[in-house]
Amino acid sequence: MFKFNFGDNIDEKEETPSSKVTTHVWLKSEQIEPATENDAILKDIISNCEENTFQYKSQVLKYFSTVDILNILRTSDECSLKNNLSVLDADNDHSDLQTAIYEGGLKIWECTYDLLQYIVNNNLNLKNKQTLDLGCGSGLIGILSLVENASFCTFQDYNAEILKYITIPNVILNNDAYLNKSNFYSGDWNSFVDLINHDNEEKKFDYIFTSETIYNIDCYEKLHEVFQKLLKKDGEIYLAAKSYYFGVGGGITSFKEFMEQKKIFQYKTCWTSSDGLKREILKISFS
């Protein structure tokens, strides 16, 4: 049994990218260290932002209002901060996506809730597992894995400011001890793989969870590489997405075709919804 209680309208904006960027220079991946408890912005977020909840069974996941976080960032006295936050530029432009600049981490996308519900309803055993929340945004899926006693979770999102001011505060909100079982990486998937690629099978991930990350066909190759290099041989990937992303070109059907051409993974549709634009969850594993 699950129940959502959120103040932000998550589907308010159209899922269309900005057309301003024509030449893409992708951000290099880097590990993001959580701010100290004396960080003024972090303290402001934790003290003053509205809390929303995702309820399931006897547990409650908590996350801060992204509207409130944006307001804090926008009114910050640190001019250098405001001048370097792509999320503020994207919000000012009313844009959910700006290729290679801002990749949608501010918004909690519809399929994130689908995947949360699926994990809960199907009682995935996450105890003592190593998980990756890929394209994590607010980090709800990774936080769920920690609540369900995963041994460790890696949170990855393209924009460092998403991790610093949204993901990490949400982890702290649920249980600050989870920081000891987490790490955080920003940047492009190609350099992310290079940064954390493990030759040791035991250090790879038992589960990779990712939601609404297949909207850009041009990124399929590097997403597939993340799966191939970072998943344990007996691991599983759960990918939630819409059938098609208008204005961007990607979607479930095209990604299935891409995997079939690669012949590395097998997949099956484990959940589907035809309510509105068709949505699916794929369970993916090595062939």
Coordinates of C-alpha atoms in Angstrom, one line a residue:
M1 CA 0.0 0.0 0.0
F2 CA 1.4 3.4 -0.9
K3 CA 0.3 7.0 -0.8
F4 CA 1.8 10.2 -2.2
N5 CA 1.6 13.5 -0.5
F6 CA 3.4 16.2 -2.4
G7 CA 2.9 19.9 -2.7
D8 CA 4.8 20.5 -6.0
N9 CA 3.0 19.9 -9.3
I10 CA 5.4 17.5 -10.9
D11 CA 3.8 17.4 -14.4
E12 CA 3.2 21.1 -14.8
K13 CA 5.7 21.8 -17.5
E14 CA 5.9 20.2 -21.0
E15 CA 8.7 17.7 -21.5
T16 CA 10.5 19.6 -24.2
P17 CA 14.1 20.7 -24.4
S18 CA 15.5 24.1 -25.0
S19 CA 16.6 24.7 -28.6
K20 CA 19.4 27.1 -27.6
V21 CA 22.2 24.6 -27.5
T22 CA 23.6 23.3 -30.8
T23 CA 27.1 22.2 -29.8
H24 CA 27.2 19.9 -26.8
V25 CA 30.2 19.9 -24.4
W26 CA 29.3 17.4 -21.7
L27 CA 30.3 18.0 -18.1
K28 CA 33.1 15.8 -16.7
S29 CA 32.0 13.5 -13.9
E30 CA 33.2 14.2 -10.4
Q31 CA 32.5 12.9 -7.0
I32 CA 30.4 15.4 -4.9
E33 CA 31.1 15.5 -1.2
P34 CA 28.2 16.4 1.1
A35 CA 28.4 19.9 2.5
T36 CA 29.2 20.3 6.2
E37 CA 26.4 21.0 8.6
N38 CA 27.7 24.6 8.8
D39 CA 26.9 25.3 5.2
A40 CA 24.5 28.2 5.1
I41 CA 22.4 27.0 2.1
L42 CA 22.1 23.5 3.4
K43 CA 21.0 24.7 6.8
D44 CA 18.4 27.0 5.1
I45 CA 17.0 24.1 3.0
I46 CA 16.8 21.8 6.0
S47 CA 15.2 24.4 8.3
N48 CA 12.8 26.1 5.9
C49 CA 11.7 23.9 3.0
E50 CA 8.4 22.1 3.0
E51 CA 8.6 18.4 3.5
N52 CA 6.7 16.0 1.1
T53 CA 6.2 12.3 1.6
F54 CA 5.9 9.0 -0.1
Q55 CA 4.2 6.5 2.2
Y56 CA 4.4 2.7 1.8
K57 CA 3.7 -0.1 4.3
S58 CA 4.9 1.2 7.6
Q59 CA 7.6 3.5 6.1
V60 CA 7.6 7.1 5.0
L61 CA 10.1 8.6 2.5
K62 CA 10.5 12.3 2.9
Y63 CA 11.7 14.9 0.4
F64 CA 11.9 18.6 0.3
S65 CA 9.8 20.8 -2.0
T66 CA 11.9 21.7 -5.1
V67 CA 10.0 25.0 -5.4
D68 CA 11.2 26.0 -1.9
I69 CA 14.7 24.9 -2.7
L70 CA 14.7 27.0 -5.9
N71 CA 13.5 30.0 -4.0
I72 CA 16.4 29.6 -1.5
L73 CA 18.9 29.4 -4.3
R74 CA 17.4 32.3 -6.2
T75 CA 17.5 34.6 -3.1
S76 CA 20.9 33.5 -1.9
D77 CA 23.4 36.3 -1.0
E78 CA 26.2 34.3 -2.7
C79 CA 26.3 35.9 -6.1
S80 CA 28.8 33.4 -7.4
L81 CA 26.4 30.7 -6.6
K82 CA 23.5 32.3 -8.5
N83 CA 25.6 33.0 -11.5
N84 CA 26.7 29.4 -11.9
L85 CA 23.5 27.4 -11.3
S86 CA 22.1 26.0 -14.5
V87 CA 19.0 24.9 -12.7
L88 CA 18.1 28.5 -12.2
D89 CA 18.7 29.4 -15.8
A90 CA 16.5 26.4 -16.9
D91 CA 13.7 27.3 -14.5
N92 CA 13.8 30.9 -15.7
D93 CA 13.5 29.7 -19.3
H94 CA 10.7 27.3 -18.2
S95 CA 12.7 24.5 -19.7
D96 CA 12.8 20.9 -18.3
L97 CA 15.9 20.0 -20.5
Q98 CA 18.8 21.8 -21.9
T99 CA 21.1 19.2 -23.5
A100 CA 24.5 19.0 -21.9
I101 CA 23.7 21.9 -19.6
Y102 CA 20.7 20.9 -17.5
E103 CA 19.3 17.4 -17.7
G104 CA 16.0 17.6 -15.8
G105 CA 17.1 16.7 -12.3
L106 CA 15.0 19.4 -10.6
K107 CA 11.7 17.7 -11.5
I108 CA 10.4 14.5 -10.1
W109 CA 9.2 12.7 -13.3
E110 CA 6.1 10.6 -13.5
C111 CA 7.9 7.3 -14.0
T112 CA 9.9 7.8 -10.8
Y113 CA 6.7 7.2 -8.9
D114 CA 5.9 4.2 -11.1
L115 CA 9.3 2.6 -10.3
L116 CA 8.9 3.4 -6.6
Q117 CA 5.5 1.7 -6.6
Y118 CA 6.9 -1.3 -8.5
I119 CA 9.8 -1.9 -6.1
V120 CA 7.4 -1.7 -3.1
N121 CA 4.6 -3.8 -4.6
N122 CA 6.9 -6.5 -5.7
N123 CA 9.0 -6.7 -2.6
L124 CA 12.4 -6.5 -4.3
N125 CA 15.0 -7.8 -1.8
L126 CA 17.4 -4.9 -1.4
K127 CA 19.0 -6.0 1.8
N128 CA 22.8 -6.0 1.7
K129 CA 22.7 -5.1 -2.0
Q130 CA 24.7 -2.4 -3.7
T131 CA 22.5 -0.1 -5.7
L132 CA 22.9 2.7 -8.3
D133 CA 20.3 5.4 -8.6
L134 CA 21.2 6.6 -12.1
G135 CA 19.9 10.1 -13.1
C136 CA 18.7 10.3 -9.5
G137 CA 17.3 13.8 -9.3
S138 CA 15.6 14.0 -5.9
G139 CA 17.1 10.6 -5.0
L140 CA 13.9 8.9 -3.9
I141 CA 14.7 5.5 -5.5
G142 CA 18.1 5.4 -3.9
I143 CA 16.8 6.5 -0.6
L144 CA 14.2 3.7 -0.8
S145 CA 16.9 1.2 -1.3
L146 CA 18.7 2.5 1.9
V147 CA 15.5 2.3 3.9
E148 CA 15.2 -1.3 2.7
N149 CA 18.7 -2.0 4.0
A150 CA 20.8 -1.8 0.9
S151 CA 24.5 -2.0 2.0
F152 CA 25.4 1.0 -0.2
C153 CA 23.9 3.3 -2.7
T154 CA 25.6 5.5 -5.4
F155 CA 23.5 8.5 -6.5
Q156 CA 24.3 9.9 -10.0
D157 CA 22.9 13.0 -11.6
Y158 CA 24.2 15.2 -14.4
N159 CA 24.2 18.5 -12.5
A160 CA 26.3 18.9 -9.3
E161 CA 23.9 21.5 -7.9
I162 CA 21.1 18.9 -8.0
L163 CA 23.1 16.6 -5.9
K164 CA 24.3 19.3 -3.5
Y165 CA 21.0 21.0 -2.9
I166 CA 18.3 18.4 -3.7
T167 CA 19.6 14.8 -3.4
I168 CA 21.9 15.2 -0.4
P169 CA 19.4 17.2 1.6
N170 CA 16.8 14.6 0.9
V171 CA 19.1 11.8 2.1
I172 CA 19.8 13.8 5.3
L173 CA 16.1 14.4 5.8
N174 CA 15.4 10.7 5.9
N175 CA 18.4 9.7 8.0
D176 CA 21.7 11.5 8.1
A177 CA 23.4 8.1 8.9
Y178 CA 22.6 7.2 5.3
L179 CA 25.4 9.5 4.2
N180 CA 27.8 6.8 5.5
K181 CA 26.3 4.3 3.0
S182 CA 26.2 6.7 0.0
N183 CA 28.3 8.5 -2.5
F184 CA 27.4 11.0 -5.1
Y185 CA 28.6 11.6 -8.7
S186 CA 27.8 14.4 -11.2
G187 CA 28.5 14.7 -14.9
D188 CA 28.3 12.8 -18.1
W189 CA 27.8 9.0 -18.1
N190 CA 31.0 8.4 -20.2
S191 CA 33.3 10.0 -17.7
F192 CA 31.2 8.6 -14.8
V193 CA 32.0 5.1 -16.0
D194 CA 35.7 6.0 -16.4
L195 CA 35.7 7.4 -12.9
I196 CA 34.2 4.5 -11.0
N197 CA 34.7 1.6 -13.3
H198 CA 35.4 -1.5 -11.2
D199 CA 37.4 -4.5 -12.4
N200 CA 36.4 -6.2 -9.2
E201 CA 33.0 -7.9 -9.8
E202 CA 32.1 -7.6 -6.1
K203 CA 32.2 -3.8 -6.3
K204 CA 29.7 -3.6 -9.1
F205 CA 26.0 -3.0 -8.6
D206 CA 23.4 -5.6 -7.8
Y207 CA 20.7 -3.3 -8.9
I208 CA 20.7 -0.3 -11.2
F209 CA 17.5 1.8 -11.1
T210 CA 16.9 4.5 -13.6
S211 CA 13.8 6.5 -14.6
E212 CA 13.1 8.7 -17.7
T213 CA 16.8 8.6 -18.8
I214 CA 16.2 7.4 -22.4
Y215 CA 14.6 10.5 -23.9
N216 CA 17.7 11.3 -26.0
I217 CA 18.7 8.7 -28.6
D218 CA 22.2 10.2 -28.8
C219 CA 22.8 9.1 -25.2
Y220 CA 21.9 5.5 -25.7
E221 CA 25.4 4.3 -26.3
K222 CA 26.8 5.7 -23.1
L223 CA 23.8 4.6 -21.0
H224 CA 24.3 1.1 -22.4
E225 CA 28.0 1.3 -21.4
V226 CA 27.0 2.2 -17.8
F227 CA 24.8 -0.9 -17.7
Q228 CA 27.4 -3.1 -19.3
K229 CA 30.4 -2.0 -17.2
L230 CA 28.8 -1.4 -13.8
L231 CA 26.2 -4.2 -13.4
K232 CA 27.2 -7.5 -11.7
K233 CA 26.9 -10.5 -13.9
D234 CA 23.8 -11.7 -12.0
G235 CA 22.5 -8.1 -11.4
E236 CA 19.3 -6.5 -12.6
I237 CA 18.4 -3.2 -14.1
Y238 CA 15.0 -1.6 -13.7
L239 CA 14.3 1.1 -16.3
A240 CA 11.1 3.2 -16.2
A241 CA 10.2 5.4 -19.1
K242 CA 7.5 6.6 -21.4
S243 CA 6.9 5.1 -24.8
Y244 CA 8.0 8.2 -26.6
Y245 CA 9.4 11.7 -25.7
F246 CA 8.0 14.3 -28.1
G247 CA 10.5 16.8 -29.2
V248 CA 13.5 14.7 -28.1
G249 CA 13.0 11.4 -30.0
G250 CA 13.8 8.7 -27.5
G251 CA 11.5 6.2 -25.8
I252 CA 10.9 2.6 -24.7
T253 CA 10.5 1.2 -28.2
S254 CA 13.7 2.8 -29.6
F255 CA 15.7 1.7 -26.6
K256 CA 14.5 -1.9 -26.9
E257 CA 15.6 -1.9 -30.5
F258 CA 19.0 -0.5 -29.5
M259 CA 19.5 -3.3 -26.9
E260 CA 18.4 -5.9 -29.4
Q261 CA 21.1 -4.6 -31.8
K262 CA 23.8 -4.8 -29.1
K263 CA 22.9 -8.3 -28.1
I264 CA 24.4 -7.9 -24.6
F265 CA 21.2 -7.7 -22.5
Q266 CA 17.9 -9.4 -22.4
Y267 CA 14.8 -7.6 -21.2
K268 CA 11.2 -8.1 -20.4
T269 CA 8.4 -5.6 -19.7
C270 CA 7.4 -6.2 -16.1
W271 CA 4.9 -3.3 -15.7
T272 CA 2.9 -1.2 -18.1
S273 CA 0.3 1.6 -17.9
S274 CA -1.8 3.0 -20.8
D275 CA -3.1 5.8 -18.6
G276 CA -2.2 8.9 -20.7
L277 CA 1.0 8.4 -22.6
K278 CA 2.0 4.8 -22.3
R279 CA 4.6 4.1 -19.6
E280 CA 6.6 0.9 -19.0
I281 CA 9.1 -0.6 -16.6
L282 CA 11.7 -2.9 -18.2
K283 CA 13.6 -5.6 -16.2
I284 CA 17.0 -5.9 -17.9
S285 CA 19.8 -8.5 -17.2
F286 CA 22.8 -9.9 -19.1
S287 CA 21.8 -12.4 -21.8

